[in-house]
PDB file of C-alpha atoms in Angstrom:
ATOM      1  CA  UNK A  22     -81.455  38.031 -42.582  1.00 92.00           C
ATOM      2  CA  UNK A  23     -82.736  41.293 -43.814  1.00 96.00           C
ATOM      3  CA  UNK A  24     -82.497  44.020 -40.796  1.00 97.00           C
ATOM      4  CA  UNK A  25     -85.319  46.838 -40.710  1.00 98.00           C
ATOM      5  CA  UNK A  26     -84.537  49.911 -38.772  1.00 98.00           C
ATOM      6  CA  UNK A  27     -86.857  53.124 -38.246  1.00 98.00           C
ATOM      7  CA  UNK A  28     -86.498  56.854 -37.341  1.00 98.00           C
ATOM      8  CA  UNK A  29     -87.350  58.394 -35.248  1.00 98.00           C
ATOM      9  CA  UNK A  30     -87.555  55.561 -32.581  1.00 98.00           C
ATOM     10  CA  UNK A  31     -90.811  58.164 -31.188  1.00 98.00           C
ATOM     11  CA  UNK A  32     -91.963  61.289 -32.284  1.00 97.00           C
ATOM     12  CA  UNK A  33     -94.293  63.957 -30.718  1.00 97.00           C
ATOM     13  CA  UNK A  34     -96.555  66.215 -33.009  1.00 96.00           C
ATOM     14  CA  UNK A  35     -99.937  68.130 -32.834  1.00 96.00           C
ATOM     15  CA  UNK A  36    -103.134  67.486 -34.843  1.00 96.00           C
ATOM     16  CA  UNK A  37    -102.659  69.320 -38.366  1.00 96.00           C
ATOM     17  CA  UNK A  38     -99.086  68.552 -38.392  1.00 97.00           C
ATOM     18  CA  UNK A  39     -97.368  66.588 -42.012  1.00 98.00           C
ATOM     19  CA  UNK A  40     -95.586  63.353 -39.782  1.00 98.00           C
ATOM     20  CA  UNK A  41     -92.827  61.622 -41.726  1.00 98.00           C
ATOM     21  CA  UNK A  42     -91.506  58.242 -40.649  1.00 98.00           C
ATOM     22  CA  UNK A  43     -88.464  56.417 -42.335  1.00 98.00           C
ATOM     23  CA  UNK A  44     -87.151  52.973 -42.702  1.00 98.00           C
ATOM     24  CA  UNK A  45     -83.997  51.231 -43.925  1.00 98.00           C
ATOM     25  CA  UNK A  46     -83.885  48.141 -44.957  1.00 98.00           C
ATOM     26  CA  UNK A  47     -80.592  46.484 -44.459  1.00 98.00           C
ATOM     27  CA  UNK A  48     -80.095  45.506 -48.074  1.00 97.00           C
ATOM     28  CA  UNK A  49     -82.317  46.454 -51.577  1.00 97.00           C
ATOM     29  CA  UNK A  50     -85.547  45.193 -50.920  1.00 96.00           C
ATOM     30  CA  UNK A  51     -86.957  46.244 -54.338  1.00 94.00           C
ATOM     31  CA  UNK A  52     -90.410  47.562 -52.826  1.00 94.00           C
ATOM     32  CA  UNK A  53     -91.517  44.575 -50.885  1.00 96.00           C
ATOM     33  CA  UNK A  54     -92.444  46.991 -47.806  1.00 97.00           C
ATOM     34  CA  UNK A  55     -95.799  47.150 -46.182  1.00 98.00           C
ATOM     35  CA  UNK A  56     -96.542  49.552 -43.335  1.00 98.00           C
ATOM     36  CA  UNK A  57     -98.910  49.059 -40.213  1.00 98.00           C
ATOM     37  CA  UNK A  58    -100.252  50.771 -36.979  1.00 98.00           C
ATOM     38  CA  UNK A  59    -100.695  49.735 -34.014  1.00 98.00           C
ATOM     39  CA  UNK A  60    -102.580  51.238 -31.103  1.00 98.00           C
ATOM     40  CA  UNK A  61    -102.244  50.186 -27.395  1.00 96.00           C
ATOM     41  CA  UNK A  62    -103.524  46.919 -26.389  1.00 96.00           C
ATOM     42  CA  UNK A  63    -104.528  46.106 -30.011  1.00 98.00           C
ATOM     43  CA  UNK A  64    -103.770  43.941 -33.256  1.00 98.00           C
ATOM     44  CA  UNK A  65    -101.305  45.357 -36.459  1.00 98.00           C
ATOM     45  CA  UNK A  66    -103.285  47.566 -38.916  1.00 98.00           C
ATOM     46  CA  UNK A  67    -102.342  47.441 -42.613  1.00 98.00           C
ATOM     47  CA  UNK A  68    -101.994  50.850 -43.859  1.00 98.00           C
ATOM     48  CA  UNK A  69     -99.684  50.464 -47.123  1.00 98.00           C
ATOM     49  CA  UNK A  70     -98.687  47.652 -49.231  1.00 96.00           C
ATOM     50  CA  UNK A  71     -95.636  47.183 -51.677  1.00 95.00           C
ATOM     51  CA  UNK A  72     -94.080  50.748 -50.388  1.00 96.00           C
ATOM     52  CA  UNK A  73     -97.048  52.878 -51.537  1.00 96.00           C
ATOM     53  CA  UNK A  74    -100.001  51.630 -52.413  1.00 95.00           C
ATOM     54  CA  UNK A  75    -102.997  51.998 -49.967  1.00 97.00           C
ATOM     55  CA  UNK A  76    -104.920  49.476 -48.357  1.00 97.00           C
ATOM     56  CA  UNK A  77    -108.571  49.767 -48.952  1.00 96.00           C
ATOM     57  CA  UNK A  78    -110.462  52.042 -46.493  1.00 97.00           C
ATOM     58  CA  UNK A  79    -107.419  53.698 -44.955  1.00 98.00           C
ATOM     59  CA  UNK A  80    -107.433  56.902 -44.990  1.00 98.00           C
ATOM     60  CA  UNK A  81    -105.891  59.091 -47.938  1.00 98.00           C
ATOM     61  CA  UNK A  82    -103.667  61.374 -45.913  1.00 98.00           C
ATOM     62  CA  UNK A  83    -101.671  58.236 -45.595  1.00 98.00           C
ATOM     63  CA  UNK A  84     -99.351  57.296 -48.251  1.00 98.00           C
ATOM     64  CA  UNK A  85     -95.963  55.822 -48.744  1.00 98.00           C
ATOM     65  CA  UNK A  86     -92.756  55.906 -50.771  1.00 98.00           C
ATOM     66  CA  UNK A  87     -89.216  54.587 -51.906  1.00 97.00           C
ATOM     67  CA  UNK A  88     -88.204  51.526 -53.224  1.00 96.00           C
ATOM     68  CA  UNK A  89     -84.467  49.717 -52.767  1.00 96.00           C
ATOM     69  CA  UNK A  90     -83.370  50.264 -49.237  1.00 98.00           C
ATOM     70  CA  UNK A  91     -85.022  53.332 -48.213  1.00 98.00           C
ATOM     71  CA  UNK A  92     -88.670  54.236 -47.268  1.00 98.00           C
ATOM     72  CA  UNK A  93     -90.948  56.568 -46.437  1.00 98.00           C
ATOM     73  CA  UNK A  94     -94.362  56.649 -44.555  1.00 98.00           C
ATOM     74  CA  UNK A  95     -96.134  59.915 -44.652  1.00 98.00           C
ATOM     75  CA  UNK A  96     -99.338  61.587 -42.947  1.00 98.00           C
ATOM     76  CA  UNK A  97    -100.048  64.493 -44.147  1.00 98.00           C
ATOM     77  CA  UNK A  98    -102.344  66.368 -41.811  1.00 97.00           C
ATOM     78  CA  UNK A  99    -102.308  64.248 -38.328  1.00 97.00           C
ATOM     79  CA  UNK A 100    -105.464  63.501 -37.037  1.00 96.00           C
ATOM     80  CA  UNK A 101    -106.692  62.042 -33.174  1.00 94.00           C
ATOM     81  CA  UNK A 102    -107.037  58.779 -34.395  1.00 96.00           C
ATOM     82  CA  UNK A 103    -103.186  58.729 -35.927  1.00 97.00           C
ATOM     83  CA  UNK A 104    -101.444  58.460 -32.419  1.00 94.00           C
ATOM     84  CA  UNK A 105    -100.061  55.152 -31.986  1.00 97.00           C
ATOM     85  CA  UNK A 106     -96.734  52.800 -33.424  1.00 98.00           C
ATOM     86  CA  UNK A 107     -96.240  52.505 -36.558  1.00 98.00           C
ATOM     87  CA  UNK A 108     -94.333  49.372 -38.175  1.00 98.00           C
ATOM     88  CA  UNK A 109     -92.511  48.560 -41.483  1.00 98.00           C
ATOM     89  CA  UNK A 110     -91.886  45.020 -42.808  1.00 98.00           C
ATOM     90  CA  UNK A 111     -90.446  43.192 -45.754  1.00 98.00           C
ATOM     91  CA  UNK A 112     -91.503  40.649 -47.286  1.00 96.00           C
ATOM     92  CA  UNK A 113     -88.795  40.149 -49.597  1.00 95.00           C
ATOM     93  CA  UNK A 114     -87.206  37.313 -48.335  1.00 95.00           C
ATOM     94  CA  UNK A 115     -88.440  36.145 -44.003  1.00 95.00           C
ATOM     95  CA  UNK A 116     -90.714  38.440 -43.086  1.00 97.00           C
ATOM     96  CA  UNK A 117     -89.221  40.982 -40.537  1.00 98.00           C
ATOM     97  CA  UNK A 118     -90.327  43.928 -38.919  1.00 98.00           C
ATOM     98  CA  UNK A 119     -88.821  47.556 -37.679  1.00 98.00           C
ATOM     99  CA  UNK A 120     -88.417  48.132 -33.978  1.00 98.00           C
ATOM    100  CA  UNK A 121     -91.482  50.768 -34.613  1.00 98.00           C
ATOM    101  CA  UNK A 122     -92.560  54.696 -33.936  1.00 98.00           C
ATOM    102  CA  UNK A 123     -94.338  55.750 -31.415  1.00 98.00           C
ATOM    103  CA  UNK A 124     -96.409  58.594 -32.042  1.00 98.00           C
ATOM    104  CA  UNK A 125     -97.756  60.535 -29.832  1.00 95.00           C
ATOM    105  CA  UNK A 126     -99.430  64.400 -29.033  1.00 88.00           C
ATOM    106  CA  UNK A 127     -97.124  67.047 -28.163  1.00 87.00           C
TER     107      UNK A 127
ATOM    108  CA  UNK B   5    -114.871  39.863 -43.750  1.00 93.00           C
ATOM    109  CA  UNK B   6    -112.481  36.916 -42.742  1.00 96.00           C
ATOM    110  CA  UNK B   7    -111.981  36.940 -39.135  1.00 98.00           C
ATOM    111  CA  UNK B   8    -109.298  35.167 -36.841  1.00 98.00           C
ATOM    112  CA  UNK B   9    -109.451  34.228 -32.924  1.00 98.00           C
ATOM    113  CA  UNK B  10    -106.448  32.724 -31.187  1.00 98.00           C
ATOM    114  CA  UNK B  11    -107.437  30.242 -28.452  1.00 98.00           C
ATOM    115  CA  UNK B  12    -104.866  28.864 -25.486  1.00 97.00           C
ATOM    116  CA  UNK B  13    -103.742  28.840 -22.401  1.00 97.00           C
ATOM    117  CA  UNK B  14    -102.221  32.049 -20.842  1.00 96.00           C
ATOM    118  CA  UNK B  15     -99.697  30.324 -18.994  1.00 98.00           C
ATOM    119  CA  UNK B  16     -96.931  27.964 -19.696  1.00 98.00           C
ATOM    120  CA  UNK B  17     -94.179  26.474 -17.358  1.00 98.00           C
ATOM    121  CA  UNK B  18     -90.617  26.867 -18.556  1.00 97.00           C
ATOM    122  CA  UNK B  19     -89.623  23.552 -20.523  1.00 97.00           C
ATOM    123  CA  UNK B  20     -93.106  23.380 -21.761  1.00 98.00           C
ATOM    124  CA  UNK B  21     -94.476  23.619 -24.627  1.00 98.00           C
ATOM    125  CA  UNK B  22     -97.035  26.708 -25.558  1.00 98.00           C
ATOM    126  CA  UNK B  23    -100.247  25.225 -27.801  1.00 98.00           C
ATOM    127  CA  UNK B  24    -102.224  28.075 -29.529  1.00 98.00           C
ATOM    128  CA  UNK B  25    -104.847  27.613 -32.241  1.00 98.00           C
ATOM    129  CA  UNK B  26    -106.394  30.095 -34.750  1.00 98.00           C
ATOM    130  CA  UNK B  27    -109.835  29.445 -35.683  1.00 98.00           C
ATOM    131  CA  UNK B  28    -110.868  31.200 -39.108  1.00 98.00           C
ATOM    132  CA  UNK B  29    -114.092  32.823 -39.645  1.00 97.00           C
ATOM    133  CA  UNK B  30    -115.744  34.126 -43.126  1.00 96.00           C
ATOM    134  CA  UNK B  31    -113.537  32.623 -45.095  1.00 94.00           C
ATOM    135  CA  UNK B  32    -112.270  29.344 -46.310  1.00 94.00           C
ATOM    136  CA  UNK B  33    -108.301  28.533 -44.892  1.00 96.00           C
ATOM    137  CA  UNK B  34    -108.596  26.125 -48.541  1.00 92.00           C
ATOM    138  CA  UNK B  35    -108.500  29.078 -50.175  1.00 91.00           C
ATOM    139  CA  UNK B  36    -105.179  30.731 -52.049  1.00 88.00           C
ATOM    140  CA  UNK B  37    -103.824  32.136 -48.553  1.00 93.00           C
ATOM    141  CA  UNK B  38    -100.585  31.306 -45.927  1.00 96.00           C
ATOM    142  CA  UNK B  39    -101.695  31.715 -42.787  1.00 98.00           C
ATOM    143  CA  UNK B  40     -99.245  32.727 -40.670  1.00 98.00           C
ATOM    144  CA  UNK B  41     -97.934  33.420 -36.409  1.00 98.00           C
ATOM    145  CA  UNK B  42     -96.575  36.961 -35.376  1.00 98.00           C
ATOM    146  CA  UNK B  43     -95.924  37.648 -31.806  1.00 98.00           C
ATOM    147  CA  UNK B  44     -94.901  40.128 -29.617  1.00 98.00           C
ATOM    148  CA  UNK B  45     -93.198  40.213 -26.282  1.00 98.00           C
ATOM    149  CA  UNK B  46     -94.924  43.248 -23.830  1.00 97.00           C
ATOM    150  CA  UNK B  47     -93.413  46.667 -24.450  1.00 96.00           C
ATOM    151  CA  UNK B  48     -91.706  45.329 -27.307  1.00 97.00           C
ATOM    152  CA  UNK B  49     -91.944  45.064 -31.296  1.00 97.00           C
ATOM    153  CA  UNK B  50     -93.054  42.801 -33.950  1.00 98.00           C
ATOM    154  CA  UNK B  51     -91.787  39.238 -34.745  1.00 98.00           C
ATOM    155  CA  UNK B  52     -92.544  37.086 -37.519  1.00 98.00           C
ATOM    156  CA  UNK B  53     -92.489  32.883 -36.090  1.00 98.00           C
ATOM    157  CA  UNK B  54     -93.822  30.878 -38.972  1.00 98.00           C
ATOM    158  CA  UNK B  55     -96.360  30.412 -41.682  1.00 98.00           C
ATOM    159  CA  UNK B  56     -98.782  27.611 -43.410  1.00 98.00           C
ATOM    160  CA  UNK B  57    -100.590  27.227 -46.548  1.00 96.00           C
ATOM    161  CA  UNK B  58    -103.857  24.520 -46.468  1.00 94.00           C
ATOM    162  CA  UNK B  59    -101.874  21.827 -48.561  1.00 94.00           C
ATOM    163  CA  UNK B  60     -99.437  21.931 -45.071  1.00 94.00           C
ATOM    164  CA  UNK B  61     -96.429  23.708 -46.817  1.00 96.00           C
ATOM    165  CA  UNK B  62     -94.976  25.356 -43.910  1.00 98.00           C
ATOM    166  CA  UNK B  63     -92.019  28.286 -43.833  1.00 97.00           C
ATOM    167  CA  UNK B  64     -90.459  29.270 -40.657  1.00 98.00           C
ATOM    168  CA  UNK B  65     -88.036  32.051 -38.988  1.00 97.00           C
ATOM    169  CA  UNK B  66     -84.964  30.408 -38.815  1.00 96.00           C
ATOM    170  CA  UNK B  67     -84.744  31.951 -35.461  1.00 96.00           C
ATOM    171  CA  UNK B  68     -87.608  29.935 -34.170  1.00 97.00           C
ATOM    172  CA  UNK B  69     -87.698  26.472 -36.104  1.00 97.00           C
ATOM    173  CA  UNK B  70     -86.058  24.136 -34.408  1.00 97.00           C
ATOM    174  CA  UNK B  71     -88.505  24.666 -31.290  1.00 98.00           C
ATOM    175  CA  UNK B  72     -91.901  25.889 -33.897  1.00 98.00           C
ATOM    176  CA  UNK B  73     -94.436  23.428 -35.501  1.00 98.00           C
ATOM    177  CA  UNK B  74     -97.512  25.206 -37.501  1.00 98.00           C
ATOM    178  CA  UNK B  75    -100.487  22.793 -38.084  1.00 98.00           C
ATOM    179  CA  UNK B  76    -103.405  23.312 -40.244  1.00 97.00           C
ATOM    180  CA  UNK B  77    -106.951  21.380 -40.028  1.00 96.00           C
ATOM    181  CA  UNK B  78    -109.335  21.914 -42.761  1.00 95.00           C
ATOM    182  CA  UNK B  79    -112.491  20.305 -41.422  1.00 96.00           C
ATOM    183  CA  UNK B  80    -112.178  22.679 -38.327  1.00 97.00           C
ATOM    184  CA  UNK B  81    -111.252  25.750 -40.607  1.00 97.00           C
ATOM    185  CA  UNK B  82    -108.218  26.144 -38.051  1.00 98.00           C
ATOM    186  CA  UNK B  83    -104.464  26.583 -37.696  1.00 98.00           C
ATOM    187  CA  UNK B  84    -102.560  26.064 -34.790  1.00 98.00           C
ATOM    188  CA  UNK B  85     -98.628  26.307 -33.281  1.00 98.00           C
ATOM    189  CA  UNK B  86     -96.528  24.773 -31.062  1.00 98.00           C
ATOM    190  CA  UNK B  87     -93.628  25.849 -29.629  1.00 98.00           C
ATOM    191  CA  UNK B  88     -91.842  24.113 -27.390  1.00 98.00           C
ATOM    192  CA  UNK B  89     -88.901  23.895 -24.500  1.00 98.00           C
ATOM    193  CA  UNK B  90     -90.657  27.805 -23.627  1.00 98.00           C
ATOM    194  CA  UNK B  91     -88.214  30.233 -21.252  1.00 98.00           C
ATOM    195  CA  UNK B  92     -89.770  33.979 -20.240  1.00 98.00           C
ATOM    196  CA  UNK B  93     -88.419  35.344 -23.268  1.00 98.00           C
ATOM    197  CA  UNK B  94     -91.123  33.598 -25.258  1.00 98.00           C
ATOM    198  CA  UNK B  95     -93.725  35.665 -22.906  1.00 98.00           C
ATOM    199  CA  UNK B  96     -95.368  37.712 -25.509  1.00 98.00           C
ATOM    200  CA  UNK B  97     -98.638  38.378 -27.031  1.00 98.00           C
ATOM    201  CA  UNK B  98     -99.267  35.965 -30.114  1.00 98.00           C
ATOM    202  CA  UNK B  99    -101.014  36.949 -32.812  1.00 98.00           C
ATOM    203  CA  UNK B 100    -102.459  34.858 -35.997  1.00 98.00           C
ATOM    204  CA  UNK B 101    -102.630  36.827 -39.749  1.00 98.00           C
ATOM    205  CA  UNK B 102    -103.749  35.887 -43.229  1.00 98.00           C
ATOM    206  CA  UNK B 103    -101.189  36.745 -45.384  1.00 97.00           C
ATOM    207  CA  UNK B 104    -102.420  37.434 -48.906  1.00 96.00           C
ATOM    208  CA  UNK B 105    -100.145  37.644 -51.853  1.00 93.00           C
ATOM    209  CA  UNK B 106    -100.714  39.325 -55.154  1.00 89.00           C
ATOM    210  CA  UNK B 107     -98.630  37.625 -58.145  1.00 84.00           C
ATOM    211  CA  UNK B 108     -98.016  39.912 -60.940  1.00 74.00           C
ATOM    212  CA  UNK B 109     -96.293  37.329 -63.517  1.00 71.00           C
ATOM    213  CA  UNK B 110     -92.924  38.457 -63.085  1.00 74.00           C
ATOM    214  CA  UNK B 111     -90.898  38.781 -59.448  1.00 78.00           C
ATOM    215  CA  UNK B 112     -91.274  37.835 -56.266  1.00 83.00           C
ATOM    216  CA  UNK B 113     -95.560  37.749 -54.701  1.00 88.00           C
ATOM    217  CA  UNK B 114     -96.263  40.983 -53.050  1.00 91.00           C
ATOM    218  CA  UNK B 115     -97.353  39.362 -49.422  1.00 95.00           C
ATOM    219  CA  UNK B 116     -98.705  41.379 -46.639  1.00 97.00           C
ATOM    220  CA  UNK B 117    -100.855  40.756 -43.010  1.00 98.00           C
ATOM    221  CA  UNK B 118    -103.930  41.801 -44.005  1.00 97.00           C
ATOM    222  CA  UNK B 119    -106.263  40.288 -41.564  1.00 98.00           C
ATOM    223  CA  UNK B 120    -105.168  39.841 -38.115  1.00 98.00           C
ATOM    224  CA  UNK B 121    -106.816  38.373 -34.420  1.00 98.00           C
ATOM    225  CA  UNK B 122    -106.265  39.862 -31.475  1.00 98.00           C
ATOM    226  CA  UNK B 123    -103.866  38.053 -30.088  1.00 98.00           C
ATOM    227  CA  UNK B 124    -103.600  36.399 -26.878  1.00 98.00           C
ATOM    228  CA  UNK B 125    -101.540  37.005 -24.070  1.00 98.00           C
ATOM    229  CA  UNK B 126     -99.292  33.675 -23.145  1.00 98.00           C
ATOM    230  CA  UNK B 127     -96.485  33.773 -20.022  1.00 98.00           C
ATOM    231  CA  UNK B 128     -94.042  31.762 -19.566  1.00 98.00           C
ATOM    232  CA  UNK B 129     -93.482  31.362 -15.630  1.00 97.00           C
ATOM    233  CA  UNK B 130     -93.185  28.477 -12.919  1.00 96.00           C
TER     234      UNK B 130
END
């Protein structure tokens, strides 16, 4: 089994701020690594496919990196609308999923 | 724009077995798409249960597949899952999710969720 971890495990920044979020993947996952957000009470949002390329309509101050065993998912100016969890999973091999971070306004 | 609605019942006794089903809207579940399960116990994360194309090719977390069986039914444009001999740790919210795949020729498909439901709430409790 491929192991996903994330840091930070939560976060707390103001709107305007550049918000970077990491993940490891336990072993070289080439860049099979797709990144969602999730909001309270609601279902997964696809924000990035294979590490960095954008899913259509998301916003552009989203954008990802890396490739092998480390990642990165970047915002670049936060907005209202960007507080919730965000999640990264492989799909390299079973599908698994990070333990997630949260978000939130300082 | 495909759309996905998970229908069940909310509660299941322990030793039972949970019954969901997906119905699929705007979209054929013939076409070149797994369909897969993703649930997600309250306050917690993210986890993956099983997947099926519309031939009935099925791939599963091994986690999950001695108790999981994914079901699809092409008149009704519908998937479904089982799960059976339930405890409270399989209280969670369960989602459905196309999964689309992009082949580039060479490599592994690039598969992502791309289209999710809203998931539905099922406890496990006496």
């Amino acid at each position: 089994d491929i192991q996903m971890t994330q840091s930070p495990s939560s976060l707390s920044a103001s709107v305007g701020d550049r918000v970077t979020i990491t993940c490891r993947a336990s072993q070289s996952i080439s860049s099979y690594l797709n990144w969602y957000q999730q909001k309270p009470g609601k279902a997964p949002k696809l924000l990035i496919y294979a590490a960095s390329s954008l899913q259509s309509g998301v916003p552009s101050r989203f954008s990802g990196s890396g490739s092998g065993t480390d990642f990165t998912l970047t915002i670049s100016s936060l907005q209202p609308e960007d507080f919730a969890t965000y999640y990264c999973q492989q799909s390299y091999s079973t599908p698994s999923f990070g333990p997630g971070t949260k978000v939130d306004i300082k | 724009q495909v759309q996905l609605q998970e229908s069940g019942p909310g509660l299941v006794k322990p030793s039972g077995t949970l019954s969901l089903t997906c119905a699929v809207s705007g979209g054929s579940i013939s076409s070149s798409n797994w369909w897969s399960w993703v649930r997600q116990p309250p306050g917690k994360g993210l986890e993956w249960i099983g997947e099926i194309y519309h031939s009935g090719s099925t791939n599963y977390n091994p986690s999950l597949k001695s108790r999981v069986t994914i079901s699809v039914d092409k008149s009704k444009n519908q998937f479904s899952l089982k799960l059976s001999s339930v405890t409270a740790a399989d209280t969670a919210v369960y989602y459905c999710a196309r999964v689309l795949c992009r082949y580039s020729g060479y490599g592994l498909p690039l598969c992502y969720f791309d289209y999710w439901g809203q998931g539905t709430l099922v406890t496990v409790s006496s």
